[in-house]
PDB file of C-alpha atoms in Angstrom:
ATOM      1  CA  MET A 211     -31.735 -54.143  -3.608  1.00 57.00           C
ATOM      2  CA  SER A 212     -31.401 -55.437  -7.168  1.00 63.00           C
ATOM      3  CA  LYS A 213     -29.647 -59.348  -6.936  1.00 79.00           C
ATOM      4  CA  GLU A 214     -28.482 -58.851 -10.277  1.00 94.00           C
ATOM      5  CA  ILE A 215     -25.031 -59.843 -10.878  1.00 97.00           C
ATOM      6  CA  LYS A 216     -22.978 -57.031 -13.172  1.00 97.00           C
ATOM      7  CA  HIS A 217     -19.418 -57.503 -14.684  1.00 97.00           C
ATOM      8  CA  THR A 218     -16.995 -55.574 -16.151  1.00 97.00           C
ATOM      9  CA  GLU A 219     -13.689 -56.571 -17.393  1.00 94.00           C
ATOM     10  CA  SER A 220     -10.678 -54.346 -19.113  1.00 94.00           C
ATOM     11  CA  GLY A 221      -7.358 -56.396 -20.184  1.00 90.00           C
ATOM     12  CA  SER A 222      -6.338 -58.384 -17.186  1.00 91.00           C
ATOM     13  CA  ASN A 223      -8.655 -56.485 -14.290  1.00 95.00           C
ATOM     14  CA  GLY A 224     -12.477 -56.984 -13.442  1.00 97.00           C
ATOM     15  CA  LYS A 225     -14.737 -57.017 -11.075  1.00 98.00           C
ATOM     16  CA  PHE A 226     -18.016 -58.710 -10.209  1.00 98.00           C
ATOM     17  CA  TYR A 227     -20.495 -56.531  -8.208  1.00 98.00           C
ATOM     18  CA  MET A 228     -24.377 -55.611  -7.690  1.00 97.00           C
ATOM     19  CA  GLU A 229     -25.763 -52.116  -6.861  1.00 96.00           C
ATOM     20  CA  ASP A 230     -28.932 -50.488  -5.871  1.00 94.00           C
ATOM     21  CA  GLU A 231     -30.242 -46.774  -6.462  1.00 93.00           C
ATOM     22  CA  ILE A 232     -27.070 -45.457  -3.991  1.00 92.00           C
ATOM     23  CA  GLY A 233     -24.615 -47.309  -5.717  1.00 95.00           C
ATOM     24  CA  ILE A 234     -22.572 -50.654  -5.499  1.00 96.00           C
ATOM     25  CA  THR A 235     -23.409 -52.709  -3.121  1.00 97.00           C
ATOM     26  CA  SER A 236     -20.901 -55.684  -3.228  1.00 97.00           C
ATOM     27  CA  GLU A 237     -17.721 -56.195  -5.160  1.00 98.00           C
ATOM     28  CA  LEU A 238     -14.891 -58.506  -6.198  1.00 98.00           C
ATOM     29  CA  ILE A 239     -12.349 -57.230  -7.616  1.00 98.00           C
ATOM     30  CA  TYR A 240      -9.655 -59.803  -9.799  1.00 97.00           C
ATOM     31  CA  SER A 241      -6.762 -59.624 -11.842  1.00 96.00           C
ATOM     32  CA  ILE A 242      -5.441 -62.545 -14.334  1.00 91.00           C
ATOM     33  CA  PRO A 243      -1.971 -62.397 -14.329  1.00 83.00           C
ATOM     34  CA  GLU A 244      -0.203 -63.753 -17.309  1.00 74.00           C
ATOM     35  CA  ASN A 245      -0.195 -67.062 -15.965  1.00 79.00           C
ATOM     36  CA  GLY A 246      -3.999 -67.048 -16.975  1.00 81.00           C
ATOM     37  CA  VAL A 247      -4.936 -67.869 -12.884  1.00 93.00           C
ATOM     38  CA  LEU A 248      -7.611 -65.998 -12.081  1.00 95.00           C
ATOM     39  CA  SER A 249      -6.896 -63.735  -8.442  1.00 96.00           C
ATOM     40  CA  LEU A 250     -10.038 -62.961  -5.875  1.00 97.00           C
ATOM     41  CA  ASP A 251      -8.204 -59.985  -4.780  1.00 97.00           C
ATOM     42  CA  HIS A 252     -10.603 -57.731  -3.109  1.00 97.00           C
ATOM     43  CA  THR A 253     -14.270 -58.553  -1.859  1.00 97.00           C
ATOM     44  CA  GLU A 254     -15.839 -55.398   0.155  1.00 97.00           C
ATOM     45  CA  THR A 255     -19.432 -55.127   0.926  1.00 97.00           C
ATOM     46  CA  ARG A 256     -21.808 -51.884   2.028  1.00 96.00           C
ATOM     47  CA  THR A 257     -22.110 -52.088   5.634  1.00 96.00           C
ATOM     48  CA  GLU A 258     -25.514 -51.951   5.450  1.00 94.00           C
ATOM     49  CA  CYS A 259     -25.729 -54.629   2.954  1.00 94.00           C
ATOM     50  CA  GLU A 260     -23.618 -57.152   5.262  1.00 94.00           C
ATOM     51  CA  GLY A 261     -24.766 -59.848   6.431  1.00 94.00           C
ATOM     52  CA  LYS A 262     -27.152 -61.008   3.265  1.00 94.00           C
ATOM     53  CA  GLY A 263     -25.303 -62.999   1.022  1.00 95.00           C
ATOM     54  CA  LEU A 264     -23.994 -60.830  -0.806  1.00 96.00           C
ATOM     55  CA  ALA A 265     -20.510 -61.007  -1.233  1.00 96.00           C
ATOM     56  CA  SER A 266     -20.724 -64.963  -1.250  1.00 96.00           C
ATOM     57  CA  LYS A 267     -22.823 -64.712  -4.217  1.00 97.00           C
ATOM     58  CA  LEU A 268     -19.973 -62.729  -6.573  1.00 98.00           C
ATOM     59  CA  VAL A 269     -17.912 -65.697  -4.839  1.00 97.00           C
ATOM     60  CA  LYS A 270     -19.745 -68.092  -6.638  1.00 97.00           C
ATOM     61  CA  LYS A 271     -20.582 -66.168  -9.897  1.00 97.00           C
ATOM     62  CA  SER A 272     -16.001 -66.089 -10.088  1.00 97.00           C
ATOM     63  CA  VAL A 273     -16.248 -70.085  -9.951  1.00 97.00           C
ATOM     64  CA  ASP A 274     -18.972 -69.704 -12.446  1.00 97.00           C
ATOM     65  CA  TYR A 275     -16.409 -67.422 -14.743  1.00 95.00           C
ATOM     66  CA  ALA A 276     -13.590 -69.432 -13.603  1.00 95.00           C
ATOM     67  CA  ARG A 277     -14.944 -73.311 -15.215  1.00 95.00           C
ATOM     68  CA  GLU A 278     -16.410 -71.369 -18.508  1.00 94.00           C
ATOM     69  CA  LYS A 279     -13.154 -69.756 -19.226  1.00 91.00           C
ATOM     70  CA  LYS A 280     -11.160 -72.636 -18.048  1.00 92.00           C
ATOM     71  CA  ILE A 281      -8.654 -71.401 -15.581  1.00 93.00           C
ATOM     72  CA  LYS A 282      -7.965 -72.022 -11.846  1.00 95.00           C
ATOM     73  CA  ILE A 283      -8.428 -69.452  -9.224  1.00 97.00           C
ATOM     74  CA  VAL A 284      -5.897 -67.837  -6.381  1.00 96.00           C
ATOM     75  CA  PRO A 285      -8.182 -66.779  -3.609  1.00 96.00           C
ATOM     76  CA  GLY A 286      -6.005 -64.049  -2.515  1.00 93.00           C
ATOM     77  CA  CYS A 287      -8.258 -62.114  -0.413  1.00 95.00           C
ATOM     78  CA  SER A 288      -9.031 -63.706   2.848  1.00 95.00           C
ATOM     79  CA  TYR A 289     -13.105 -63.350   2.046  1.00 95.00           C
ATOM     80  CA  ALA A 290     -12.718 -65.752  -0.928  1.00 96.00           C
ATOM     81  CA  LYS A 291     -10.427 -67.955   1.413  1.00 96.00           C
ATOM     82  CA  ALA A 292     -12.608 -68.358   3.925  1.00 96.00           C
ATOM     83  CA  HIS A 293     -15.707 -69.201   1.693  1.00 95.00           C
ATOM     84  CA  PHE A 294     -13.872 -71.599  -0.205  1.00 96.00           C
ATOM     85  CA  ASP A 295     -12.546 -73.059   3.229  1.00 95.00           C
ATOM     86  CA  ARG A 296     -16.390 -73.935   3.654  1.00 95.00           C
ATOM     87  CA  HIS A 297     -17.508 -74.383  -0.016  1.00 95.00           C
ATOM     88  CA  LYS A 298     -15.341 -77.752  -1.033  1.00 94.00           C
ATOM     89  CA  GLU A 299     -17.428 -78.613  -3.449  1.00 95.00           C
ATOM     90  CA  ASN A 300     -15.594 -75.265  -5.386  1.00 95.00           C
ATOM     91  CA  LYS A 301     -12.230 -77.136  -4.916  1.00 93.00           C
ATOM     92  CA  ASP A 302     -11.808 -77.973  -8.776  1.00 95.00           C
ATOM     93  CA  VAL A 303     -11.180 -74.147  -9.876  1.00 96.00           C
ATOM     94  CA  LEU A 304      -8.378 -73.713  -7.031  1.00 96.00           C
ATOM     95  CA  LYS A 305      -4.740 -73.673  -8.126  1.00 92.00           C
ATOM     96  CA  ASP A 306      -2.794 -75.997  -6.647  1.00 83.00           C
TER      97      ASP A 306
END
């Protein structure tokens, strides 16, 4: 399984994802509404790949992306919300 994080973006939608020879192992789908805030809308990991920290790596990648773009994050999905609750060091990118 590849640990490389890939990124696609089209207009105001995008995703960070990892894949293996079968297909996508884990993905984080986001949107950037007109207000310029990165909304983490959905995370999903293929069942047999769960528990390996893949989704966490994708959320961390979104944090790096937000810092690079100087935008804030709204964790819209339950996984992203839980991740930010556990990783207080990333709260600087959260929208108030």
